[in-house]
Structure formats: C-alpha cells, structure tokens
mmCIF file of C-alpha atoms in Angstrom:
data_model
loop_
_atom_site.group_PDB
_atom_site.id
_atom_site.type_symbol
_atom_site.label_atom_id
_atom_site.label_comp_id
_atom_site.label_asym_id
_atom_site.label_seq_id
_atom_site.Cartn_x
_atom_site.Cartn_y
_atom_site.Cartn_z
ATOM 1 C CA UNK O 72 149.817 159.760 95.003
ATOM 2 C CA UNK O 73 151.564 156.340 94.178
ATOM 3 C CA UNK O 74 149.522 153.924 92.115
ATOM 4 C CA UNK O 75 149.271 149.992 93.637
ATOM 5 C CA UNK O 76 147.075 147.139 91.471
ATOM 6 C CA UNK O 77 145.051 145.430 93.340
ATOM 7 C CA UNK O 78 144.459 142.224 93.229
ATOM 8 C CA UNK O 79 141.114 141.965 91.626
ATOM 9 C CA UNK O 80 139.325 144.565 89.531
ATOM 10 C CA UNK O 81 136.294 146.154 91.103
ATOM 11 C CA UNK O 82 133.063 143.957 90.441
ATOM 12 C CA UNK O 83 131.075 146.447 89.957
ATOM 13 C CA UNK O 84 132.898 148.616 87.703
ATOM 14 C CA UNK O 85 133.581 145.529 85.116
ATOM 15 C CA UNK O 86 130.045 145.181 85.427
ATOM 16 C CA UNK O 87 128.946 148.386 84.209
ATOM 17 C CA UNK O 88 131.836 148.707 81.563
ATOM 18 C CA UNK O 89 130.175 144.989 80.343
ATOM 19 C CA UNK O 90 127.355 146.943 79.514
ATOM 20 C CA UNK O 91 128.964 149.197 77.214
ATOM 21 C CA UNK O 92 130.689 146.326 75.720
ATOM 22 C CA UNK O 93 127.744 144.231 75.068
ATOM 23 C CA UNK O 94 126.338 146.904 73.493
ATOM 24 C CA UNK O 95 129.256 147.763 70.856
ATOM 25 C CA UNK O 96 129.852 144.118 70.610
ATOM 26 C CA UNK O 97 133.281 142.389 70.833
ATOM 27 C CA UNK O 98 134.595 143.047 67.516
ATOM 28 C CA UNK O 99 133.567 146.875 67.950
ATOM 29 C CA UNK O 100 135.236 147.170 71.932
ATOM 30 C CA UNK O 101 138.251 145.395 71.167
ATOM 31 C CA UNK O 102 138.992 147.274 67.873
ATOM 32 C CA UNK O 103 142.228 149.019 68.062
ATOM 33 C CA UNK O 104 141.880 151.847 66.020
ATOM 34 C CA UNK O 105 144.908 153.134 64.210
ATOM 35 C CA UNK O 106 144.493 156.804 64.571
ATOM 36 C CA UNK O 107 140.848 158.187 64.104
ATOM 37 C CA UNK O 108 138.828 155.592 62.336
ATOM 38 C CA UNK O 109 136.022 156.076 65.017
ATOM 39 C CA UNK O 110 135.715 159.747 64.351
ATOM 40 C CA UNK O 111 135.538 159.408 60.728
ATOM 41 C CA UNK O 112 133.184 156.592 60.693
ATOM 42 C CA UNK O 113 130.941 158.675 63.448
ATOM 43 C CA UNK O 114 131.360 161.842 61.628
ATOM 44 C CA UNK O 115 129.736 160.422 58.043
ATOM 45 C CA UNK O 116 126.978 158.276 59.810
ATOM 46 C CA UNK O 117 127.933 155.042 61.498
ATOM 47 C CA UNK O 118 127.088 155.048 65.158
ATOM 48 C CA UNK O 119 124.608 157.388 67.022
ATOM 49 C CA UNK O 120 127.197 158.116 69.880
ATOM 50 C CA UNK O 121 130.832 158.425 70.749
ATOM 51 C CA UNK O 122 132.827 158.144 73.486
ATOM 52 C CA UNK O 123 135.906 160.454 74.077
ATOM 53 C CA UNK O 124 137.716 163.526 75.029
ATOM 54 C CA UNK O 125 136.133 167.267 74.358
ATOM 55 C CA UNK O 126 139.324 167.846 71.738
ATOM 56 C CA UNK O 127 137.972 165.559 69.458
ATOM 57 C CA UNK O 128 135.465 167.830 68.575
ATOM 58 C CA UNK O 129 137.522 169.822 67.011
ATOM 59 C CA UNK O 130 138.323 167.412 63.868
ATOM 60 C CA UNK O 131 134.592 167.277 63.382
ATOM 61 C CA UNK O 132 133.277 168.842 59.773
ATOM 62 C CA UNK O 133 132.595 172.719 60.509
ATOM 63 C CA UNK O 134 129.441 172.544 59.211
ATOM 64 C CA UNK O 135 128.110 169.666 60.890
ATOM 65 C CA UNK O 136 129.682 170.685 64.274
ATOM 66 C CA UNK O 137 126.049 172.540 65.562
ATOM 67 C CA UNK O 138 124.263 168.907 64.607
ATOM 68 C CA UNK O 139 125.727 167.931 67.768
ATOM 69 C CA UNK O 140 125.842 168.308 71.859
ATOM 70 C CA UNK O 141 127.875 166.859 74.290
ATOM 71 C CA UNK O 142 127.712 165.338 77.846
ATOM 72 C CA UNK O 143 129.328 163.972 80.999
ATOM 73 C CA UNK O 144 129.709 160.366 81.341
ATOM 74 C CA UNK O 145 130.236 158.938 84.656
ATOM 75 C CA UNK O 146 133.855 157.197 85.818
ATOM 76 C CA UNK O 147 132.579 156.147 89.068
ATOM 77 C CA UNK O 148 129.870 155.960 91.034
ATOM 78 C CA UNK O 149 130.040 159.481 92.598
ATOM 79 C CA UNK O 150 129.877 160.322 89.448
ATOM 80 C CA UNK O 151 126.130 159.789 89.402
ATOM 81 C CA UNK O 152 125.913 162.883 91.791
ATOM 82 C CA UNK O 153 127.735 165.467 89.776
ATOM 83 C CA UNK O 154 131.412 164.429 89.799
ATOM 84 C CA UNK O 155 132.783 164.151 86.823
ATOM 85 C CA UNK O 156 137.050 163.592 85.992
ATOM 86 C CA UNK O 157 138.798 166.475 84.163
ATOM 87 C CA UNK O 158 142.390 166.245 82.859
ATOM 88 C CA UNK O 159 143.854 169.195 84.156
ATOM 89 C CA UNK O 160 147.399 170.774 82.368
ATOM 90 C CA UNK O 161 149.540 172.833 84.879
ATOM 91 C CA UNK O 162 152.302 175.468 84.356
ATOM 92 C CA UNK O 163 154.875 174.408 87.237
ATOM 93 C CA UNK O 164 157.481 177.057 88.168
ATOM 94 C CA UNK O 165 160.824 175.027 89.336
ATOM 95 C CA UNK O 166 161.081 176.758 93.069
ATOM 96 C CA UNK O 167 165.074 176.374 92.357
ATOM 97 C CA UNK O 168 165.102 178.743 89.731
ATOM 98 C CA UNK O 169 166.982 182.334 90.609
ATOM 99 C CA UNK O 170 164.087 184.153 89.756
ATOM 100 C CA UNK O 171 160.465 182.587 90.597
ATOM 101 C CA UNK O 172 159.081 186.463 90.014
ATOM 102 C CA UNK O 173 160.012 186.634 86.093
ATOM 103 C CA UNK O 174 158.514 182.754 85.947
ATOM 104 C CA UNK O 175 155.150 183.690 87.963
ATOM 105 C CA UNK O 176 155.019 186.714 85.197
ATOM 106 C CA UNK O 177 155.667 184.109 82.219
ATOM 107 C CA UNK O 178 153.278 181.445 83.433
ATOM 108 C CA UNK O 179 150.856 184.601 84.042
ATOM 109 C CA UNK O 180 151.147 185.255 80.478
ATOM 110 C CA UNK O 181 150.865 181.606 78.943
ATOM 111 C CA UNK O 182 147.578 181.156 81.230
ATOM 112 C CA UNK O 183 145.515 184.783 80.132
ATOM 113 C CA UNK O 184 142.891 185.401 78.269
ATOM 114 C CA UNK O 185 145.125 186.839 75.267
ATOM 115 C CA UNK O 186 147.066 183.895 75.250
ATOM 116 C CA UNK O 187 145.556 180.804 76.069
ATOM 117 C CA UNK O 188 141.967 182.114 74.423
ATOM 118 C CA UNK O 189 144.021 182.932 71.498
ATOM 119 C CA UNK O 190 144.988 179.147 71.454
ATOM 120 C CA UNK O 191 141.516 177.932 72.196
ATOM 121 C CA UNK O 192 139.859 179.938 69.409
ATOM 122 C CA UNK O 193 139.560 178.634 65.750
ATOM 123 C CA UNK O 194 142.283 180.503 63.325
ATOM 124 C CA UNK O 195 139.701 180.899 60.509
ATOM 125 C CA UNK O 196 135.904 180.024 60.125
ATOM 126 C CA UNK O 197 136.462 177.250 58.263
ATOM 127 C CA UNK O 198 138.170 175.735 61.425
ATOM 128 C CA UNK O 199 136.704 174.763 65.062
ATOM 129 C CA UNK O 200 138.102 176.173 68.116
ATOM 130 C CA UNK O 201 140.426 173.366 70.089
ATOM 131 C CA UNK O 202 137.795 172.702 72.222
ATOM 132 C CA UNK O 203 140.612 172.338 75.154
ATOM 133 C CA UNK O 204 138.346 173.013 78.443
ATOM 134 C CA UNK O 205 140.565 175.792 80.620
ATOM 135 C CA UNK O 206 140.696 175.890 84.111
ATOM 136 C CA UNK O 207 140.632 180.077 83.915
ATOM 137 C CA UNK O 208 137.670 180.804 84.532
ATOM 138 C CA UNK O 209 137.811 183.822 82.128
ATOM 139 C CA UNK O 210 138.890 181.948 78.962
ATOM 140 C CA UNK O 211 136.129 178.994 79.622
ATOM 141 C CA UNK O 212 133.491 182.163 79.691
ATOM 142 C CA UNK O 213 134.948 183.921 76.448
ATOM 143 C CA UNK O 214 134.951 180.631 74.606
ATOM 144 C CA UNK O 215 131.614 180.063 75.748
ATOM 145 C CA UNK O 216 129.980 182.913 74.615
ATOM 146 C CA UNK O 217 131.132 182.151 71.248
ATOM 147 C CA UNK O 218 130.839 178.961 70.934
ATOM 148 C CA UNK O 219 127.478 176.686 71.558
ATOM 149 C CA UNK O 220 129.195 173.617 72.432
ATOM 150 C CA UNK O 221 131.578 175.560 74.600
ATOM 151 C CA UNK O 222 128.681 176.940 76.421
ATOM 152 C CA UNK O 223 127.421 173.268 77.253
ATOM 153 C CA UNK O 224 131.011 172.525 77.921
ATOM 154 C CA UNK O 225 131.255 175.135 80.541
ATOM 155 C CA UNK O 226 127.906 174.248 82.405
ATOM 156 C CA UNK O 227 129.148 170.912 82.661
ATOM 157 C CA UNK O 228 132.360 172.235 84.003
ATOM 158 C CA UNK O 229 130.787 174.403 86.168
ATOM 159 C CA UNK O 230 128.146 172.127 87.797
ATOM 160 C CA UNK O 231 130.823 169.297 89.440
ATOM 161 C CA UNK O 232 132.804 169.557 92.147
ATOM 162 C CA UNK O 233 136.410 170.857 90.943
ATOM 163 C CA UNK O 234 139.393 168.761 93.488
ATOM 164 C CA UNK O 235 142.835 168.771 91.216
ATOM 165 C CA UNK O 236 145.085 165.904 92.160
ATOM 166 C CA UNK O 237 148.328 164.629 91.063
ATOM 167 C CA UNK O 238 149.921 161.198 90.883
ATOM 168 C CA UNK O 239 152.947 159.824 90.513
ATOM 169 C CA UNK O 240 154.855 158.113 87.788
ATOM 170 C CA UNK O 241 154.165 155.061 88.862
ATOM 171 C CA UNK O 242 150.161 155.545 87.202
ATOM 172 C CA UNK O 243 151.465 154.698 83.783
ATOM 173 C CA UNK O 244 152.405 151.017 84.938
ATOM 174 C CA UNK O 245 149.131 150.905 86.704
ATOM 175 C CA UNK O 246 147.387 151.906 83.608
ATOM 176 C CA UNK O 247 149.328 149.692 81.297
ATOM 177 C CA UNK O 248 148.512 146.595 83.784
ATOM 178 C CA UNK O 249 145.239 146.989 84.564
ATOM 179 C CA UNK O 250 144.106 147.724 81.165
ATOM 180 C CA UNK O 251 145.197 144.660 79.963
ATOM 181 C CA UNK O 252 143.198 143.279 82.565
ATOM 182 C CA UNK O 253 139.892 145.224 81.975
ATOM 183 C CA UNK O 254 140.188 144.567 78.738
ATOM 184 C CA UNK O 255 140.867 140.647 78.985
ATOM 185 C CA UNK O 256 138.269 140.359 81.704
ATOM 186 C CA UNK O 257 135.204 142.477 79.180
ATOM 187 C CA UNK O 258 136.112 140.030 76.120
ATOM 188 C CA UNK O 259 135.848 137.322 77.715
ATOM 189 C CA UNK O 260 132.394 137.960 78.772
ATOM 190 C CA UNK O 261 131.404 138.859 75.593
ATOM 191 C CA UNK O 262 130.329 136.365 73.091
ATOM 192 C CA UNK O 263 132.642 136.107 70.035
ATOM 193 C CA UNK O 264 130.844 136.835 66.551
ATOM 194 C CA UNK O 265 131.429 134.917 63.624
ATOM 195 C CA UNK O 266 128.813 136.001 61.549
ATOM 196 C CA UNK O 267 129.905 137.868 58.118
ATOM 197 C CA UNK O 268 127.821 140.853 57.662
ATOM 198 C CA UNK O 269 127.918 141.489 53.252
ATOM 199 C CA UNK O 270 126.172 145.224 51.956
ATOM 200 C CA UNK O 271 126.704 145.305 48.511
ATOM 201 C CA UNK O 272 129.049 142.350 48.149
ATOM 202 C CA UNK O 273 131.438 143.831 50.221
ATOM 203 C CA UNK O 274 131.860 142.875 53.535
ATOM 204 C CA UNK O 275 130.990 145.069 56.984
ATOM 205 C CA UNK O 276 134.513 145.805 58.768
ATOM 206 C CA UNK O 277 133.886 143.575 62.305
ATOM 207 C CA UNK O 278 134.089 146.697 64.371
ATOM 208 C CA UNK O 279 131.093 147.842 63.210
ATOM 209 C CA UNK O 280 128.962 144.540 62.886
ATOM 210 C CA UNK O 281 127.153 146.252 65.767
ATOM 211 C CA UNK O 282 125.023 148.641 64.843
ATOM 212 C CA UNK O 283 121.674 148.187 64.361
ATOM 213 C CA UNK O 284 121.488 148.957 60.596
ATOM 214 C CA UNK O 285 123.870 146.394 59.961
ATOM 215 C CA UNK O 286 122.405 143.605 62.710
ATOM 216 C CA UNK O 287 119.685 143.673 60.071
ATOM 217 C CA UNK O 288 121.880 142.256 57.385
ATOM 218 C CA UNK O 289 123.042 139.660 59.076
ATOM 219 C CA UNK O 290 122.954 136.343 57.130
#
C-alpha cells in the first residue's frame, strides 16, 4: 500500500491533536526526549498520564506496576467506535526457499506458546513481563491470566475489529514529511511560554512547565 502526502493535513485531525498540545503546552509537546525522560519523570510523579506503546510498561518499577491501568486512545475517528491501530510483527517464509515445509515448522515454533510466551513472560519477579501484545490468541490468554494489566490488555485487544495491513517502503518518507508538518503546524498554534517556573531556586525543566502543580508557581 504505497504512501502519497497530500497536500494539506486533515483539519480535523490537527484539530484534535491541538488539543493534546494545548494541554501539555509547547515546551512539553515539542520536547525531544533523549531516550526515556518521560517515563522516568511519569514513573516518580510528574504527570497524571502518558502516552505510548504497551512495551513501555515494562520499564515501569515492579512494585508500582499494579498502581496503574491502561487504555485505548483513538487514531482516527473510527476509532471512537471500537477501532483501535495495533503494530503487528510477522514471521514471513521466503516462497523461494527449497523447503517452505521445514520454514512453516520453524515459524510454527518461534510463534507457540513455549516460545513466544516464554519471551513475553518476566525472567524473575523482580522483572515485568515485555508486555509485547501477541497476535496468538493462546499466548495473549496465558499472559493474561497472569498478569492484571495483560488481562486489560487483552480485552482491549479483543473488543476492536482486527484487519492486518501492510505498506510499503515508501511510509517512512511519508512519516518523516508529514511529521515535520504536524509538528510545525501544532507549535505554531500554540502560544510560546516565556515564563521561568523556580521550586527551590532551581529552575522547572520547560517540558514540564505544564502541569498543574507547577502552573501554580509561576512568577
């Protein structure tokens, strides 16, 4: 499925990512963080939500990991009616190769239970399972019925329409222009902050100027 930009960036789309925007503020959207500053700024208190992929659970403290739940946010506006977008890993078999039968048995045994659950699970108990979300049905339910979060995991999963898709190459160009777009077109419409927030005669980092503990410090 080959990627084209369009010419303009859907209205309404900008318009509901302004909202999240506005809300974090510019300094907080347009922070680039340089690995996982979010999650360790989330993780010890700042910020009463965060945005991202089910993996990133799995740097979370162990013992703060049942403090929290997770949910679906929508993409699009068919979203709003149960469809939600999944990243979906594949194991492709090259129909060139001499023998597809030994591959189907190896890409058998990389997607089972024993394996890929194996790979999902946490090594120790002082470690979180991946939390990867499988498309085999029977490793989703195994990790869900040890798990909590899993469990909410899979009843998301389970309650949206499931359509895989693939697209070309030509989706990382599309991604790398349009973002710059998106992103251009949400700062701009954002109004730039110049106030210096100070908390024990240090100053606030920008990104998180935001947040309503720290609005209150404003001076």
């Amino acid at each position: 499925m080959p990627f084209q930009p369009p010419p303009t960036v859907d209205e309404n789309a900008i318009a509901s990512l302004l909202n999240y925007t506005k809300a974090a503020g510019r300094a907080q959207a347009g922070y680039e963080d340089p690995a996982s500053q979010r999650l360790q700024w989330f993780t010890t208190g700042s910020g009463r939500a965060l945005a991202g992929v089910t993996e990133s659970l799995a740097t979370f403290p162990v013992d703060q990991i049942q403090n929290y739940t997770v949910r679906a946010k929508p993409l699009a506006p068919a979203s709003a009616q149960g469809e939600n977008c999944f990243f979906v890993d594949g194991v492709g078999i090259n129909p060139r190769t001499p023998d597809t039968a030994s591959a189907q048995a190896l890409a058998q045994v990389m997607t089972s239970l024993q394996v890929l659950g194996q790979g999902c699970r946490a090594r120790t108990a002082d470690e979180n399972p991946q939390y990867l979300i499988p498309a085999r049905q029977s490793v989703l339910d195994d990790l869900a019925n040890q798990y909590p979060l899993y469990s909410t995991i899979r009843t998301i999963v389970m309650g949206s329409p499931r359509h895989a898709f693939t697209v070309d190459a030509s989706v990382r160009d599309w991604l790398t222009a349009q973002g710059a777009v998106i992103r251009d077109q949400l700062l701009e419409n954002t109004v730039p902050e110049n106030d210096t927030i100070v908390v024990n005669d240090h100053p606030i980092h920008p990104s998180l100027a935001h947040l309503p503990v720290n609005l209150a410090r404003k001076r």
